[in-house]
XYZ file of C-alpha atoms in Angstrom:
320
model
C -162.682 -172.562 184.444
C -159.667 -175.024 185.085
C -158.339 -177.029 182.311
C -156.236 -179.414 184.493
C -155.652 -182.387 181.467
C -153.756 -179.302 179.809
C -150.890 -179.146 182.383
C -150.624 -183.430 182.303
C -150.654 -183.177 178.622
C -147.780 -180.633 178.269
C -145.724 -182.332 181.260
C -146.106 -185.670 179.101
C -144.863 -183.254 175.835
C -141.927 -182.617 177.699
C -140.957 -185.851 178.463
C -141.062 -186.693 174.441
C -139.671 -183.635 173.505
C -136.431 -184.677 175.097
C -136.353 -188.218 173.647
C -136.925 -186.386 170.260
C -133.640 -184.309 170.664
C -131.532 -186.740 172.339
C -129.579 -187.534 168.911
C -128.776 -191.043 170.352
C -128.361 -192.785 166.969
C -128.098 -195.512 165.591
C -130.909 -197.323 166.664
C -131.851 -200.661 166.650
C -135.806 -201.379 165.825
C -137.592 -201.409 168.421
C -135.504 -198.138 169.444
C -136.449 -196.409 166.433
C -140.359 -197.284 166.991
C -140.161 -195.542 170.372
C -138.651 -192.567 168.884
C -141.883 -192.585 166.536
C -143.744 -191.332 169.203
C -141.695 -188.034 170.125
C -141.764 -185.893 167.080
C -145.365 -184.817 167.729
C -145.006 -183.249 171.158
C -143.579 -179.920 170.121
C -146.715 -179.718 168.564
C -148.428 -180.657 171.128
C -146.506 -177.194 173.180
C -147.788 -175.157 170.240
C -151.598 -176.135 170.453
C -151.624 -175.541 174.127
C -149.934 -172.385 174.228
C -152.694 -171.033 171.316
C -155.709 -172.444 173.588
C -154.389 -170.728 176.453
C -153.833 -167.460 173.927
C -157.111 -167.532 173.094
C -158.804 -168.055 177.150
C -156.533 -165.074 177.711
C -157.763 -162.985 174.862
C -161.143 -163.896 175.682
C -161.027 -162.395 179.424
C -159.039 -159.362 177.966
C -160.521 -156.165 176.257
C -160.330 -156.436 172.568
C -159.343 -152.976 172.573
C -155.914 -153.500 174.204
C -154.124 -155.141 171.485
C -150.180 -153.748 171.883
C -151.099 -154.588 175.830
C -151.869 -157.902 174.680
C -148.603 -157.941 172.548
C -146.597 -156.621 175.368
C -147.535 -158.896 177.522
C -146.620 -162.083 175.548
C -143.352 -160.036 174.462
C -142.480 -159.464 178.633
C -143.578 -163.445 179.260
C -141.076 -164.811 176.396
C -138.187 -161.970 175.552
C -136.878 -162.452 178.324
C -136.299 -165.867 178.218
C -135.351 -165.873 174.954
C -132.875 -163.703 175.621
C -131.588 -165.219 178.229
C -130.849 -168.827 176.993
C -129.891 -167.298 173.817
C -127.051 -165.777 175.697
C -126.617 -169.143 177.599
C -126.196 -171.431 175.061
C -123.878 -169.078 172.789
C -122.120 -169.470 175.938
C -122.176 -172.775 176.131
C -121.552 -173.663 172.584
C -118.218 -171.233 172.849
C -116.983 -173.682 175.730
C -118.011 -177.048 174.023
C -115.705 -175.605 171.159
C -112.646 -175.244 172.827
C -113.366 -177.802 175.611
C -113.738 -180.480 172.804
C -112.589 -179.477 169.734
C -109.298 -177.483 170.283
C -111.007 -174.513 169.268
C -113.652 -172.119 167.883
C -116.087 -174.075 165.099
C -118.984 -171.841 164.835
C -119.670 -169.180 162.285
C -118.492 -166.447 165.086
C -117.489 -163.749 162.656
C -120.229 -164.165 159.925
C -123.183 -161.765 160.513
C -125.625 -164.359 159.478
C -124.728 -166.356 162.473
C -125.665 -163.447 164.604
C -128.976 -162.530 162.599
C -130.052 -166.522 163.059
C -129.243 -166.328 166.941
C -131.042 -162.545 167.403
C -134.015 -163.357 164.937
C -134.451 -167.316 165.101
C -132.827 -168.656 167.718
C -130.119 -170.147 166.499
C -128.383 -170.439 169.366
C -129.145 -173.457 170.305
C -131.590 -175.921 168.073
C -134.820 -175.606 169.938
C -134.815 -172.018 170.694
C -136.584 -171.583 167.741
C -139.809 -172.220 169.236
C -139.458 -169.277 172.075
C -139.276 -166.900 169.313
C -141.376 -168.224 166.321
C -144.156 -168.157 169.629
C -143.986 -164.852 170.221
C -144.356 -164.072 166.200
C -147.600 -166.067 166.022
C -149.139 -164.849 168.938
C -148.779 -161.484 167.595
C -150.308 -162.518 164.471
C -152.909 -164.387 166.082
C -153.358 -161.299 168.382
C -154.042 -159.060 165.507
C -156.689 -161.779 163.987
C -158.685 -162.268 166.965
C -158.994 -158.407 167.395
C -160.294 -158.510 163.927
C -163.053 -160.927 163.874
C -166.144 -160.646 165.868
C -166.656 -164.153 168.187
C -169.233 -165.619 165.699
C -166.648 -165.090 162.651
C -163.726 -166.804 164.743
C -164.777 -170.635 164.611
C -165.987 -170.474 160.656
C -162.261 -167.880 159.327
C -160.234 -169.442 161.906
C -161.052 -172.793 160.392
C -160.067 -172.042 156.684
C -157.366 -170.137 157.769
C -156.043 -172.700 159.490
C -156.455 -175.586 157.008
C -154.685 -172.323 154.383
C -151.527 -172.737 157.037
C -151.607 -176.791 157.423
C -151.591 -177.015 153.328
C -148.542 -174.341 153.088
C -146.842 -175.643 155.924
C -147.272 -179.332 155.035
C -145.837 -178.890 151.821
C -143.104 -176.191 152.156
C -139.896 -178.214 152.818
C -137.493 -175.224 153.061
C -135.904 -174.876 156.847
C -133.482 -172.120 155.904
C -135.644 -169.378 155.233
C -136.442 -166.779 158.117
C -140.504 -167.639 157.863
C -139.908 -171.405 156.742
C -141.520 -174.962 157.613
C -141.016 -174.666 161.056
C -142.604 -171.184 161.642
C -145.941 -172.517 159.217
C -145.910 -175.832 161.268
C -146.075 -174.076 164.902
C -148.603 -171.153 163.337
C -150.995 -174.321 162.120
C -150.873 -175.436 166.182
C -151.034 -172.940 167.389
C -154.426 -171.775 165.430
C -155.535 -175.560 166.044
C -155.664 -175.011 169.318
C -157.091 -171.739 169.038
C -160.002 -173.180 167.210
C -160.151 -175.904 169.849
C -160.642 -172.816 172.359
C -163.682 -171.868 170.700
C -165.156 -175.114 170.227
C -164.832 -176.623 173.655
C -168.788 -176.568 174.693
C -168.631 -179.339 172.319
C -165.374 -181.011 173.195
C -167.062 -181.683 176.670
C -169.895 -183.572 174.557
C -167.854 -186.106 172.494
C -167.759 -189.380 174.685
C -165.062 -190.088 177.153
C -164.775 -193.846 175.092
C -164.568 -192.673 171.828
C -161.688 -189.963 172.649
C -160.108 -193.112 174.468
C -160.712 -195.555 171.130
C -159.034 -192.289 169.236
C -155.969 -192.364 171.489
C -155.463 -196.291 171.194
C -155.655 -196.066 167.266
C -152.921 -192.989 167.432
C -150.825 -195.447 169.629
C -151.140 -198.448 167.270
C -151.104 -196.228 163.575
C -148.225 -194.167 164.281
C -145.191 -195.913 163.850
C -146.287 -197.687 160.936
C -147.583 -194.657 159.189
C -144.328 -192.817 160.023
C -142.192 -192.794 156.273
C -145.301 -193.545 155.018
C -147.595 -190.120 155.489
C -146.076 -186.643 155.241
C -144.758 -186.103 158.836
C -146.561 -182.937 159.648
C -149.766 -184.110 158.761
C -149.132 -187.244 160.776
C -148.283 -185.248 163.644
C -151.259 -182.569 163.230
C -153.678 -185.919 162.949
C -151.851 -187.849 166.099
C -152.090 -185.104 168.489
C -155.518 -183.878 167.789
C -157.106 -186.848 170.230
C -154.714 -185.608 172.703
C -155.737 -182.423 172.447
C -159.674 -183.412 172.907
C -159.052 -185.530 176.020
C -156.927 -182.925 177.889
C -159.220 -179.992 177.152
C -162.206 -181.230 179.178
C -163.721 -179.651 181.588
C -164.223 -182.223 183.790
C -160.412 -183.856 183.618
C -159.362 -184.526 187.346
C -156.708 -182.428 189.162
C -154.044 -184.575 189.984
C -150.847 -183.790 191.902
C -148.624 -185.068 189.241
C -149.966 -183.450 186.542
C -149.636 -179.910 187.743
C -145.916 -180.597 188.706
C -145.345 -182.211 185.826
C -146.653 -179.402 183.907
C -145.353 -176.719 186.123
C -141.539 -177.792 184.890
C -142.788 -178.534 181.452
C -140.986 -175.612 180.108
C -137.598 -175.809 182.157
C -137.290 -179.421 180.849
C -137.616 -177.709 177.280
C -135.145 -175.451 177.822
C -132.463 -176.944 179.906
C -132.533 -180.621 178.268
C -130.496 -179.855 175.010
C -126.997 -178.936 177.278
C -128.126 -182.004 179.628
C -128.603 -184.313 176.618
C -125.147 -183.176 175.236
C -123.686 -184.498 177.715
C -124.951 -187.682 178.837
C -125.218 -189.138 175.346
C -121.980 -188.298 174.524
C -120.887 -190.574 177.695
C -123.361 -193.232 177.130
C -122.050 -193.287 173.175
C -118.655 -194.976 175.303
C -120.664 -197.239 177.197
C -122.705 -198.788 174.663
C -122.088 -200.290 171.617
C -124.169 -199.216 168.460
C -127.061 -199.683 167.121
C -128.718 -198.696 170.134
C -131.601 -201.336 171.622
C -134.720 -199.774 173.290
C -133.503 -200.381 176.849
C -130.299 -198.105 176.275
C -132.460 -195.382 174.795
C -135.322 -195.782 177.567
C -132.104 -195.197 180.098
C -130.564 -192.460 178.451
C -133.801 -190.939 178.038
C -135.031 -191.282 181.807
C -131.226 -189.589 182.936
C -131.786 -186.788 180.327
C -135.199 -186.209 181.459
C -134.606 -186.526 185.454
C -131.165 -184.380 185.341
C -133.264 -181.614 183.062
C -135.948 -181.793 186.120
C -133.539 -181.364 188.877
C -131.800 -178.678 187.077
C -135.381 -176.855 186.648
C -136.043 -177.007 190.352
C -132.725 -175.962 191.476
C -132.626 -172.863 188.948
C -136.701 -172.107 190.402
C -134.697 -171.435 193.841
C -132.643 -168.976 192.933
C -135.341 -165.927 193.038
C -133.463 -163.775 190.280
C -133.700 -166.119 187.834
C -136.489 -168.232 188.246
C -138.965 -166.714 185.821
C -136.706 -167.905 182.740
C -138.172 -171.625 183.400
C -141.440 -170.906 184.547
């Protein structure tokens, strides 16, 4: 079964993540409204991963737990190692070129421990390594449950993780807020996979209304509702639409989905350079139009770099 909507949603989520990581501040009110739609996109990425993980587990032999973990590690760890090395070298280069010397805690073991285990080389690599940790846990849970038990038990487990993550304020702990947040989103996607037969029964007009309500309400709820709970609630309607089996296959959806991981991995260093230039050209606070221009430029360059890397056979797998 092909879920073509997931590719389009993954592509759109990558675009949102680029905006989330721009660090193009301060912004006018219009700029802040636009940025209000960006935070939930990493969670959407995680939910899609959970959905695809459940699909893969159903196809594989349930007795091959280690094989499933090795398969996931073989997919994620080479990507994580390559981009960790890349961003460590990039940070060193930026320190020497723009700061007049090394500005990172290179001599402290805690820095290197963070780099190895927590994605400390760049602000976005935590997602890759935490996705590996979460996937291993979910694979073990999946192996321990029967198909009948998955729906009820995972619904309860997802709710518990959601509550813990939404009240967990520390992002400095090894398995803190961001880990729990990703865990909850992966479980959401995994649970939706087992409930997929009911998703197609939801009327498309109802789903469209839910999406419209999210688009209208999200900027109004920022700062009022807990950030994690807001991201979780806003992501669900988009996931329900994308997970319908009758979602049409589109060329643009397949293309954007195929480049999404590469854009996610490449965009931080592109954003640093472009935002640095933009802040010299524009006067703060930056308005919505200036934000969109910078956002589109960073996205377009990240897309071009991703496509260029894919043409180099020996490293193409680090963006696929």
